[in-house]
Structures are given as structure tokens and as C-alpha cells.
Amino acid sequence: MDAILFLIFAAIAVVCGINMVVQKHPISSALSLVGVMAALAALYLLLGGEFIAAAQLVVYSGAIMVLFVFVIMLLNAGAEKKAVFKPWGKYFGAPLLLIFFGILSYVVQRMLPPSEPVVFGAFRGAGPREIGQSLFTVYLLPFEVTSVLILVAILGAIVLARKEID
Amino acid sequence: MNYFLLSLIKTGIVVGVFMHILAYLQWIERKVIAHVQLRVGPRRVGPHGLLQPLADVIKLITKEDMIPSHVNKVFYYLAPFIAVLFGLISISVIPFGPEVEVFGIRTSMSLADPSIGILFILGISGMGVYGVALAGWASNNKYSLMGGLRSSAQMISYELPMALAIAAPLLILNTLNLREIGERQIGFSWGIIPNWTIFAGGWQVISFILFMIAAFAETNRVPFDLPEAENELVAGFHTEYSSMKFASFFMAEYANMVTVSAVATLLFLGAWHPIFPVEYGSNFIPTLIFVVSGLICFYHAMQPARPFDRITLPVFGVLFIGLGLIFQVPMLQQVAIPLFWFSSKVLAILFVFIWVRATLPRFRYDQLMSFAWTFMFPASLINLFVTGLLVALS
Amino acid sequence: MPPLPVPPEVPIAWYLTLSAILFSLGVLGFILRRNIITVFMSIELMLNAVNLTFITFSYMLKRVDGHIFSFFVMVVAAAEAAVGLAIILTVFKNRQTLEIDEVSSLKN
């Protein structure tokens, strides 16, 4: 059952990922990326990361991608009229990509120590309680620093995107 | 029993009941608004207009399905689908009662019981923005685009105060699991006051009010329904949608209403626990209500207002009395009584939604957005701070 | 129903391979696309693939730290998306184009 679920969501993620790269209109790419993120949220659930799955839904696909969709709609960016890929990318892109991906997965397979398979429910140590305990004791400094980072980002975005007051 | 078979049965029951509730919620809304405005509402189709939702569905299905020219067909068809999908998904994690054992099968009264239930609902309501934004954009119409962008900006802006207003009772309840949130509000303190979160510490009423205001804005209901009202912006983002696609948007809105009412009941109003203790006889309240309704039906059947009421009103009376007696069957009691209390609290909040719609005027859009960012957001932050202070000091 | 050729268990390498595929797709989109928003979305795809790797290794080592790292990656990606989109809006206001080949006045 775990394998079937993994294959379904992995297939959704890969198909949406390919769709995102190939589509001409940015809105289609954005919605495909939302599909990838939703499939990844399901995969995080299979790996026992329930809080991260919920955070992926709330933060990534519910806020960041909405921001992308808003900007695309506001700028009214039409579909690309000229060729989608740069000229030499069409011929060398896919083979080089396959080589890159092949090297990556071969290295991963070789360097991975022997470990147990992934079973849904085998890792229960990443619920909200454990993440909260770890976040506010061991990782307190990065937590505070990222809150300052978000504040800086908010200020930067507001300054950059406001209308000039004459 | 096999887990899949059990889940299928539960899903069938919940889907069937929920679809009927969505249809009849519109009937309830029209009747309540009508009586507030001193008129009667639908009364021609079926007794007291009870078949009006059926007539509406038939009308909407058989209407001409117009597609404007030059729309992006994929997104035009996808938008109502997404809106309905994310409206209906949230019902799968809402528990209607505690863990029960019926006919030897032990199960929780919800379709799924994730340990992050409340975060899941927040995430799904965040994803509901896509349906509205895509509908506005795909219609190839400037007014629809403006309405869609306004509506989605409003939904995003009010997600933040809603999440902060949810965080305040979670500090007291200490769990994200919706069934445990319901179970921790059991019992009565000082003998008569229920242990509901809204009574905890005397301050959570503010959280409840903030959550209800944010919920009104999240579901695009009055007084925050400018993006979709008919006399503003030519009906906003669903201008170009006709027949079943239009019905999908309204079904999505009612489903969102039911979801936020259920979340408010779970978090604040003590999910399925009775108003006064069982020792003082609260198990007889549902029976009492239904039997009294049945007797009222019989009383009105004696001087019927319409000729066919001589037949339909006694039938309703018998049905109500039968329903009332079901609540006394010991085997079904542990399922029916929590379900009754949960449903009556959800219906009370839905009544408040409809009551507010009949009473209040609507905000202008800039008033709405400045209300979100200059009042609701600081207020919910202060609320969270005070709640944290109260929890730390107790 | 004929038995599907699917093993009953999922080895960890499959998750890492999926992450590699998604990362490669992100690199492809980043290098070869012309629309600046699509390039930016490819960056987000790469970040998501890395998140999947973090969570997978956190499962393998049975620690919660991978989830914390992943959480921080999400937060930083949110901040970066906000500022990046504001920059894109400003570039669009000044150049009226969204193709990165045409924003090249500092070249040569």
C-alpha cells in the first residue's frame, strides 16, 4: 500500500514538474508547481513529517504560490510568443539533463548506507510537539534570526513595490 | 471490520448528509432572511417550500451553459472545480463525536483523524483562494478580474487574524488533534458552567469574536461580501459563469460556511458536550425538542392553513416524534446525542451567519482591507499575547 | 486483478531519486526558460526537491533536525519569494518586459 501511494504521488509530482518546465503560459506553470507542492505534501506525510506537510500546504502552496499567481495576473504576462527554449537548449537540454540526473542517482545509490524501507507510521518523532520542543530550545537562535529576516523582507517588498508619491 | 470498508461506509454517510445539508442551508437562509424582513420566503414548491432546493437544482442544470468567447477553457472549467474541491475536503477531518463503539465496531466519528487536524483545515482554506482568483482571471472580463483579485486579496488578508485567533485557544488546549480538542472540553466546573474554551479564563470570548469576524471575511459573507455581491462590480468573479458552474461556487461558499462553523464549535463551544450535565437530564433535551415539534405539527394540522396540510402536517408530526424517540434507544444514544449537540451548535452559528446577512450593510473594499490590517491583525496579536500571559500565570 | 510489479516496501533510495528528478527539472527550467517568473518558479522547485531530501534523511536517521531545517528553508523561500517578486514588479514597471534576455543593458 505504501508503494502504491508513493508511486501515485511521485508520478503526480514528476508530471507536474515536467509540465511546469514545458508550458508556455506562466499561469499554467504556476498551477503545475502547486500540483508538485501538493504531491510533495502527501509524500512528507508518508515519511512521517506531519507538521512539515501541513506547513507545506499552508506556507508554500497556500501563500507563496498565491503570491506568484497574483503577480502573474497583475502583470498580465501573456504566453510566450517566441520559442520557449533558447536555441541550443532544445537539442542538448534533454540528453545533458539525463546525464546529470543519472550521475546524481548513481552517486546516491552508491553512497547510501543500508537502511530500512520507508513504512508509513514508522517514524513518529516529528510531530508538532517534538518540532516545537526542538525549535524553541536547540534552534532558538535561527528561529529569532528568521523572524528578523521576514521583517526585513516585508519592509523590502513594501518599499520596492509601492507607488511613488510625488 | 476492514478499515477500507468502514471508511467507505462513513464517507458515504457523511457525503450524503453533507450534500443535503448544503442544499437545505439555502432553503434555511431564504426562509430566515424572509422572516427577518417580515415576508414568508419560498412557499409554493412543496410544503413550506421544502422542495425549493430541488427546483433550483433542476433549473440550474437545465439552464443554457454559456461559455464566453476567448476564455482560457482549461482554467474556466478548472476554477469552479477547485473551489468546490477545497470547500468539501475540510469536512473529512471534522469529528462529530467521540470514539464510539457501535455494533462491535470501534471507530472515531470522523472520516480521518490526523494529529494536525486544525493545521490541515487552515491549509485547505488557504488553498481555496485559487478557485476564486482563477475564476476571476479566466473569464476574460476586466470586472471579473478585479472582483477575483479583490476577493482573493480579502481572503488572504483575513487568513492571518483567523490563524492567530485559532492559536489562542490552542494555547489552552495544548493539542492540534481535533478529536482531542473536543475531548478536552469535557465536564463542568463549579457544577454548572461547562468547560468550553469560550468560558476559559474569561478572556476567550474575545478570541471567539475575533475568529467569527475573520470567518465572516474568509467565507465572503456579509458584511464582507463586496467582491461577490450582485450590485457591485457586476457580480464580481462569477459574472461569466452560468448554470452548474455558478451553482458550484455557491456550494463552495456554503461548504466553507459549514466548515468555519464546525471549527468554531470544536474550538470554542465545546464540540459535542451538552449544555448542562447528564445527571440533570440533558439526554432528554433532543427527545423533548423533537416531540414538542411533532405535537406542534399535530396542533396546526387541526386548523390547516392549506387543504393539503391536513395530510402533510400529521406526517411531519409522526416523523418528528419518531426522530425524538430514536434518541432514547440506548445502543444509538452514544452516537446520536453527541451528534445532536454538535449539529445544534453548528446550526446556531449558521443562524448567526444568516442573521448577520439579513441585518448588516456591507463594507466598502478599502474599509474592509484597512479593517483587516489596522484593527484585526493587531487585535489578534494582542489577544494571543494576553492569552499566553494568562496561561503562563495560571 | 493481476499482481502489480510493485515491491511491498519502498526503499529510501526511491525518495532520493525522486528528489534528484525534481531538482534536475528545476535546473532545466532555470537554465533554459526565458520568462523571469518561470525562472523564479524553477528555483522554488529546486528548493522543494531539497526539502524532500532533508525529510527523507531525517526519516533515515530518526531525528527531527531535518524537519527543522526544512522548516527554515520554507521560511527563507517565503521571504525570498516576496522580495524577488517585488523586484520583478519593479523591473516590469521600468522595462515593460518579462524576458530576461532583454534586461541586459549592463552587458558589454
mmCIF file of C-alpha atoms in Angstrom, chain C:
data_model
loop_
_atom_site.group_PDB
_atom_site.id
_atom_site.type_symbol
_atom_site.label_atom_id
_atom_site.label_comp_id
_atom_site.label_asym_id
_atom_site.label_seq_id
_atom_site.Cartn_x
_atom_site.Cartn_y
_atom_site.Cartn_z
ATOM 1 C CA MET C 1 -6.530 -8.196 -10.853
ATOM 2 C CA PRO C 2 -3.067 -9.277 -11.951
ATOM 3 C CA PRO C 3 -0.358 -8.696 -9.368
ATOM 4 C CA LEU C 4 1.309 -5.375 -9.966
ATOM 5 C CA PRO C 5 5.094 -5.441 -10.292
ATOM 6 C CA VAL C 6 5.436 -3.239 -7.236
ATOM 7 C CA PRO C 7 7.541 -4.277 -4.255
ATOM 8 C CA PRO C 8 5.638 -4.171 -0.996
ATOM 9 C CA GLU C 9 8.126 -1.795 0.558
ATOM 10 C CA VAL C 10 9.579 1.456 -0.624
ATOM 11 C CA PRO C 11 13.344 1.766 -0.240
ATOM 12 C CA ILE C 12 14.694 5.130 0.792
ATOM 13 C CA ALA C 13 16.644 5.431 -2.457
ATOM 14 C CA TRP C 14 13.369 5.922 -4.327
ATOM 15 C CA TYR C 15 12.608 9.110 -2.413
ATOM 16 C CA LEU C 16 16.124 10.394 -3.050
ATOM 17 C CA THR C 17 15.805 9.543 -6.744
ATOM 18 C CA LEU C 18 12.527 11.457 -6.918
ATOM 19 C CA SER C 19 14.224 14.403 -5.272
ATOM 20 C CA ALA C 20 17.026 14.191 -7.851
ATOM 21 C CA ILE C 21 14.489 14.159 -10.686
ATOM 22 C CA LEU C 22 12.704 17.218 -9.339
ATOM 23 C CA PHE C 23 15.994 19.025 -8.781
ATOM 24 C CA SER C 24 17.098 18.292 -12.349
ATOM 25 C CA LEU C 25 13.794 19.589 -13.678
ATOM 26 C CA GLY C 26 14.296 22.747 -11.652
ATOM 27 C CA VAL C 27 17.786 23.200 -13.080
ATOM 28 C CA LEU C 28 16.401 22.652 -16.586
ATOM 29 C CA GLY C 29 13.751 25.294 -16.110
ATOM 30 C CA PHE C 30 16.192 27.703 -14.522
ATOM 31 C CA ILE C 31 18.731 27.492 -17.306
ATOM 32 C CA LEU C 32 16.556 27.222 -20.351
ATOM 33 C CA ARG C 33 13.459 29.316 -19.799
ATOM 34 C CA ARG C 34 13.207 32.978 -20.760
ATOM 35 C CA ASN C 35 10.325 34.288 -18.725
ATOM 36 C CA ILE C 36 11.673 35.608 -15.464
ATOM 37 C CA ILE C 37 8.728 34.353 -13.416
ATOM 38 C CA THR C 38 9.169 30.829 -14.744
ATOM 39 C CA VAL C 39 12.860 31.004 -13.842
ATOM 40 C CA PHE C 40 11.880 32.026 -10.346
ATOM 41 C CA MET C 41 9.417 29.161 -10.091
ATOM 42 C CA SER C 42 12.133 26.728 -11.118
ATOM 43 C CA ILE C 43 14.148 27.979 -8.152
ATOM 44 C CA GLU C 44 11.188 27.151 -5.919
ATOM 45 C CA LEU C 45 11.036 23.676 -7.466
ATOM 46 C CA MET C 46 14.699 23.149 -6.610
ATOM 47 C CA LEU C 47 14.072 24.264 -3.042
ATOM 48 C CA ASN C 48 11.198 21.797 -2.762
ATOM 49 C CA ALA C 49 13.361 18.954 -4.025
ATOM 50 C CA VAL C 50 15.944 19.797 -1.379
ATOM 51 C CA ASN C 51 13.208 19.826 1.257
ATOM 52 C CA LEU C 52 12.247 16.306 0.240
ATOM 53 C CA THR C 53 15.866 15.212 0.663
ATOM 54 C CA PHE C 54 16.017 16.747 4.124
ATOM 55 C CA ILE C 55 12.844 14.989 5.253
ATOM 56 C CA THR C 56 13.992 11.681 3.784
ATOM 57 C CA PHE C 57 17.292 11.766 5.600
ATOM 58 C CA SER C 58 15.529 12.823 8.757
ATOM 59 C CA TYR C 59 13.439 9.654 8.429
ATOM 60 C CA MET C 60 16.537 7.554 7.837
ATOM 61 C CA LEU C 61 18.419 8.888 10.855
ATOM 62 C CA LYS C 62 15.269 9.048 13.008
ATOM 63 C CA ARG C 63 15.922 12.613 14.078
ATOM 64 C CA VAL C 64 13.769 15.704 13.958
ATOM 65 C CA ASP C 65 16.523 18.073 12.823
ATOM 66 C CA GLY C 66 15.836 17.515 9.132
ATOM 67 C CA HIS C 67 12.302 18.734 9.663
ATOM 68 C CA ILE C 68 13.589 21.863 11.391
ATOM 69 C CA PHE C 69 15.989 22.565 8.517
ATOM 70 C CA SER C 70 13.173 22.033 6.068
ATOM 71 C CA PHE C 71 11.013 24.457 8.027
ATOM 72 C CA PHE C 72 13.731 27.103 7.847
ATOM 73 C CA VAL C 73 14.174 26.500 4.117
ATOM 74 C CA MET C 74 10.444 27.136 3.707
ATOM 75 C CA VAL C 75 10.603 30.360 5.699
ATOM 76 C CA VAL C 76 13.603 31.664 3.769
ATOM 77 C CA ALA C 77 11.934 30.708 0.482
ATOM 78 C CA ALA C 78 8.888 32.722 1.514
ATOM 79 C CA ALA C 79 10.982 35.792 2.285
ATOM 80 C CA GLU C 80 12.920 35.358 -0.949
ATOM 81 C CA ALA C 81 9.739 34.981 -2.981
ATOM 82 C CA ALA C 82 8.317 38.188 -1.548
ATOM 83 C CA VAL C 83 11.397 40.269 -2.256
ATOM 84 C CA GLY C 84 12.059 38.621 -5.620
ATOM 85 C CA LEU C 85 8.554 39.260 -6.868
ATOM 86 C CA ALA C 86 8.777 42.877 -5.731
ATOM 87 C CA ILE C 87 11.970 43.195 -7.765
ATOM 88 C CA ILE C 88 10.251 41.594 -10.765
ATOM 89 C CA LEU C 89 7.399 44.072 -10.454
ATOM 90 C CA THR C 90 9.857 46.967 -10.421
ATOM 91 C CA VAL C 91 11.745 45.602 -13.435
ATOM 92 C CA PHE C 92 8.467 45.207 -15.287
ATOM 93 C CA LYS C 93 7.460 48.753 -14.432
ATOM 94 C CA ASN C 94 10.686 50.076 -15.900
ATOM 95 C CA ARG C 95 11.245 47.774 -18.872
ATOM 96 C CA GLN C 96 7.743 46.571 -19.759
ATOM 97 C CA THR C 97 9.122 43.137 -20.494
ATOM 98 C CA LEU C 98 9.417 39.878 -18.629
ATOM 99 C CA GLU C 99 12.133 38.242 -20.680
ATOM 100 C CA ILE C 100 15.485 38.027 -19.078
ATOM 101 C CA ASP C 101 17.275 38.329 -22.388
ATOM 102 C CA GLU C 102 16.061 41.879 -22.776
ATOM 103 C CA VAL C 103 17.158 43.134 -19.356
ATOM 104 C CA SER C 104 20.766 43.318 -20.496
ATOM 105 C CA SER C 105 21.754 46.973 -20.557
ATOM 106 C CA LEU C 106 24.792 46.321 -18.356
ATOM 107 C CA LYS C 107 26.192 43.846 -20.885
ATOM 108 C CA ASN C 108 29.396 44.710 -22.767
#
